[in-house]
Amino acid sequence: MKTLLIFGVSPKLGTGYQVLQLAKQNYPNWRCIVLVRDNEFAKQLANQGIETYVGDATNALLVKSLCEVAGLDATIVTTLGGETGNYKAQRVIIDCAEQTGIKQMVLVTSLGCGDSWPTLSTKAKQAFGHAVREKSLAELWLQTSTLNFVILRPGGLRDGEMTQHAECYYQQEVHGFVYRIDLAKIIIDKIAANQFDHRAYSVVDPSLKVTY
C-alpha cells in the first residue's frame, strides 16, 4: 500500500485536490495524508475519510510530525503555489523528509523554472518572474538533496475535462497549457510506476490551442 503525503491541497479544486481525488478513485487502497490551511475544508476532507491536518507548510515541527506519521515509504507530493514563501515552505518539506527518512518526492513548479528560465518572455518574467525564481530555488534544493524525485513544470494551468493528451518533455523548449486534471494524472501515473528519475519535465497538452 502506497502512502501519499500531499501539500498544496486547497478548496479551489487545484492540482493537489485533483491528485487526491484521482488517487481515491483509481487506487482506493492508497493512504492519503494532506495538510490544509482551512478548517472547514479540513472537515470536508475528513468526512471523505482523508487523514487531514490543519496548518502551514512553513511550520517545521508540524511538517516533520506529518512525515513521521506518513512513514519511511511515503511519497511526498507538493503542488504549493504562491508568489512569496514558496521556497521556504518547500525547503522545510524537503528537509523534514530527509530528517525522517522519506525517500521519494514529486515537486510541481512551472515552465520557466531552472534551466527553462531563458524560454520565458520578458513580459512573463515581469509578470510572475519572482514566483518562478522562488520555485527554481525549491527545485535546486530538491535536486541537491538525498531524495529520489521527479520535477514537473506545467505550462499555463487551466480547468477542464481530462484530455489524456498532456505530455512530458525533457530538456525541450515548449510552450502551452495543460488542464489540472491531466497534470494530476501524470503525477499519479509516475507514482504508481515509481518513476523517480531525478529529472525535471515540462508538461503541456499539445492538443490545447495556444493563443497570443
Coordinates of C-alpha atoms in Angstrom, one line a residue:
M1 CA 0.0 0.0 0.0
K2 CA 1.4 3.4 -1.0
T3 CA 1.1 6.4 1.2
L4 CA 0.9 9.9 -0.2
L5 CA 1.7 13.0 1.9
I6 CA 0.2 15.9 -0.1
F7 CA 1.0 19.6 0.4
G8 CA -0.9 22.2 -1.6
V9 CA -4.5 20.8 -1.4
S10 CA -6.9 23.7 -1.5
P11 CA -10.7 24.1 -1.6
K12 CA -10.4 25.7 -5.1
L13 CA -10.0 22.4 -6.9
G14 CA -6.4 22.9 -7.7
T15 CA -3.9 20.3 -8.8
G16 CA -3.3 19.0 -5.3
Y17 CA -7.0 18.4 -4.9
Q18 CA -7.2 16.6 -8.2
V19 CA -4.3 14.4 -7.2
L20 CA -6.1 13.5 -4.1
Q21 CA -9.4 12.7 -5.9
L22 CA -7.6 10.6 -8.6
A23 CA -5.8 8.6 -6.0
K24 CA -9.0 7.8 -4.2
Q25 CA -10.8 6.8 -7.5
N26 CA -8.0 4.8 -9.1
Y27 CA -6.1 3.4 -6.1
P28 CA -8.6 3.2 -3.2
N29 CA -6.1 1.2 -1.1
W30 CA -3.6 4.1 -1.1
R31 CA -3.3 6.0 2.1
C32 CA -3.6 9.8 1.6
I33 CA -2.5 12.4 4.2
V34 CA -3.0 16.1 3.5
L35 CA -2.1 19.4 5.1
V36 CA -4.5 22.2 4.5
R37 CA -4.9 25.7 5.9
D38 CA -8.7 25.9 6.1
N39 CA -10.6 24.4 9.0
E40 CA -13.9 23.9 7.1
F41 CA -12.2 22.4 4.2
A42 CA -10.3 20.0 6.5
K43 CA -13.7 18.9 7.9
Q44 CA -14.9 18.2 4.4
L45 CA -11.9 16.0 3.6
A46 CA -12.0 14.2 6.9
N47 CA -15.7 13.3 6.2
Q48 CA -14.4 11.7 3.0
G49 CA -12.0 9.5 5.0
I50 CA -8.9 11.5 4.3
E51 CA -6.3 11.9 7.0
T52 CA -6.3 15.7 7.2
Y53 CA -4.3 18.1 9.3
V54 CA -4.6 21.9 9.5
G55 CA -1.5 24.2 9.5
D56 CA 1.2 25.9 7.4
A57 CA 3.9 24.1 5.5
T58 CA 6.5 26.5 6.8
N59 CA 5.9 25.1 10.3
A60 CA 8.9 22.7 10.5
L61 CA 7.7 20.9 13.7
L62 CA 4.3 20.2 12.1
V63 CA 5.7 19.1 8.8
K64 CA 8.2 16.8 10.5
S65 CA 5.5 15.2 12.6
L66 CA 3.4 14.6 9.4
C67 CA 6.4 13.0 7.8
E68 CA 6.7 10.7 10.8
V69 CA 3.0 9.8 10.6
A70 CA 3.3 9.1 6.9
G71 CA 6.3 6.7 7.4
L72 CA 9.5 5.9 5.6
D73 CA 7.9 4.5 2.5
A74 CA 5.6 7.6 1.8
T75 CA 5.8 9.6 -1.3
I76 CA 5.6 13.4 -0.8
V77 CA 3.6 15.4 -3.4
T78 CA 3.9 19.1 -3.3
T79 CA 1.9 21.4 -5.5
L80 CA 2.3 24.5 -3.4
G81 CA 1.8 27.8 -5.3
G82 CA 2.1 31.3 -4.2
E83 CA 4.5 34.1 -5.2
T84 CA 6.1 34.6 -1.8
G85 CA 7.2 32.0 0.7
N86 CA 7.2 29.1 -1.8
Y87 CA 10.9 28.3 -1.4
K88 CA 10.7 28.5 2.4
A89 CA 7.9 26.0 2.6
Q90 CA 9.4 23.6 0.0
R91 CA 12.7 23.7 1.8
V92 CA 11.0 22.8 5.1
I93 CA 9.3 19.9 3.4
I94 CA 12.4 18.6 1.8
D95 CA 14.5 19.0 5.0
C96 CA 11.9 17.2 7.1
A97 CA 11.6 14.4 4.5
E98 CA 15.4 13.8 4.8
Q99 CA 15.4 14.0 8.6
T100 CA 12.6 11.4 8.8
G101 CA 14.0 9.0 6.2
I102 CA 11.3 9.6 3.4
K103 CA 12.9 8.9 0.1
Q104 CA 10.5 10.0 -2.7
M105 CA 9.0 13.3 -3.8
V106 CA 7.1 14.8 -6.7
L107 CA 7.6 18.6 -6.9
V108 CA 5.3 20.7 -9.2
T109 CA 6.8 24.0 -10.2
S110 CA 6.1 25.8 -13.5
L111 CA 7.5 26.4 -17.0
G112 CA 10.4 28.9 -16.8
C113 CA 11.9 27.3 -13.7
G114 CA 15.5 26.3 -13.5
D115 CA 17.2 25.8 -16.9
S116 CA 14.0 26.8 -18.7
W117 CA 14.2 30.4 -17.4
P118 CA 15.6 31.7 -20.8
T119 CA 12.5 30.5 -22.5
L120 CA 10.3 32.9 -20.6
S121 CA 9.4 36.1 -22.4
T122 CA 10.4 39.5 -20.9
K123 CA 6.7 40.1 -20.3
A124 CA 6.3 36.8 -18.4
K125 CA 9.4 37.5 -16.3
Q126 CA 7.9 40.8 -15.3
A127 CA 4.5 39.4 -14.5
F128 CA 5.5 36.3 -12.5
G129 CA 9.2 36.1 -12.6
H130 CA 9.5 36.3 -8.8
A131 CA 7.4 33.3 -8.3
V132 CA 9.3 31.3 -10.9
R133 CA 12.6 32.2 -9.2
E134 CA 11.3 31.0 -5.8
K135 CA 10.2 27.8 -7.4
S136 CA 13.6 27.5 -9.1
L137 CA 15.3 27.7 -5.7
A138 CA 13.0 24.9 -4.4
E139 CA 14.0 22.7 -7.4
L140 CA 17.7 23.2 -6.7
W141 CA 17.2 22.4 -3.0
L142 CA 15.5 19.1 -4.0
Q143 CA 18.0 18.3 -6.7
T144 CA 20.8 18.6 -4.2
S145 CA 19.0 16.5 -1.5
T146 CA 19.2 12.8 -0.9
L147 CA 15.6 12.3 -2.1
N148 CA 14.6 10.4 -5.2
F149 CA 12.4 12.8 -7.1
V150 CA 10.7 14.0 -10.3
I151 CA 10.0 17.6 -11.0
L152 CA 7.1 18.6 -13.2
R153 CA 6.9 22.1 -14.8
P154 CA 3.4 22.6 -16.2
G155 CA 2.5 25.3 -18.6
G156 CA -0.4 27.5 -18.0
L157 CA -2.9 25.6 -15.8
R158 CA -6.5 25.5 -16.8
D159 CA -9.7 23.9 -15.6
G160 CA -11.3 21.4 -17.9
E161 CA -12.2 17.8 -18.5
M162 CA -9.3 15.3 -18.9
T163 CA -8.0 15.0 -22.4
Q164 CA -5.2 12.5 -21.7
H165 CA -3.1 14.3 -24.3
A166 CA -0.7 16.0 -21.8
E167 CA 2.9 15.2 -22.5
C168 CA 6.2 15.4 -20.5
Y169 CA 9.1 17.0 -22.3
Y170 CA 12.7 16.6 -21.2
Q171 CA 15.2 19.4 -22.0
Q172 CA 13.0 20.7 -24.8
E173 CA 11.6 24.2 -25.1
V174 CA 7.8 24.0 -25.1
H175 CA 5.0 26.5 -24.5
G176 CA 1.3 26.0 -23.9
F177 CA -1.3 24.9 -21.4
V178 CA -2.4 21.9 -19.5
Y179 CA -5.6 21.0 -17.6
R180 CA -5.0 20.5 -13.9
I181 CA -6.7 17.1 -14.0
D182 CA -4.3 15.9 -16.7
L183 CA -1.3 17.1 -14.7
A184 CA -2.7 15.3 -11.7
K185 CA -3.0 12.1 -13.8
I186 CA 0.7 12.4 -14.8
I187 CA 1.6 12.7 -11.1
I188 CA -0.4 9.7 -10.1
D189 CA 0.9 7.6 -13.0
K190 CA 4.6 8.4 -12.1
I191 CA 4.0 7.5 -8.5
A192 CA 2.3 4.2 -9.5
A193 CA 5.2 3.4 -11.8
N194 CA 7.8 4.5 -9.3
Q195 CA 9.3 6.9 -12.0
F196 CA 11.5 9.0 -9.8
D197 CA 14.3 9.5 -12.3
H198 CA 15.9 12.8 -10.9
R199 CA 14.7 14.8 -13.9
A200 CA 12.7 17.9 -14.5
Y201 CA 10.0 17.7 -17.2
S202 CA 8.0 20.4 -18.8
V203 CA 4.3 19.4 -19.1
V204 CA 1.9 20.8 -21.7
D205 CA -1.0 19.5 -23.7
P206 CA -0.3 19.9 -27.4
S207 CA -4.0 19.5 -28.2
L208 CA -4.8 22.8 -26.4
K209 CA -4.5 25.7 -28.7
V210 CA -2.1 28.4 -27.7
T211 CA -3.3 31.9 -28.4
Y212 CA -1.3 35.1 -28.1

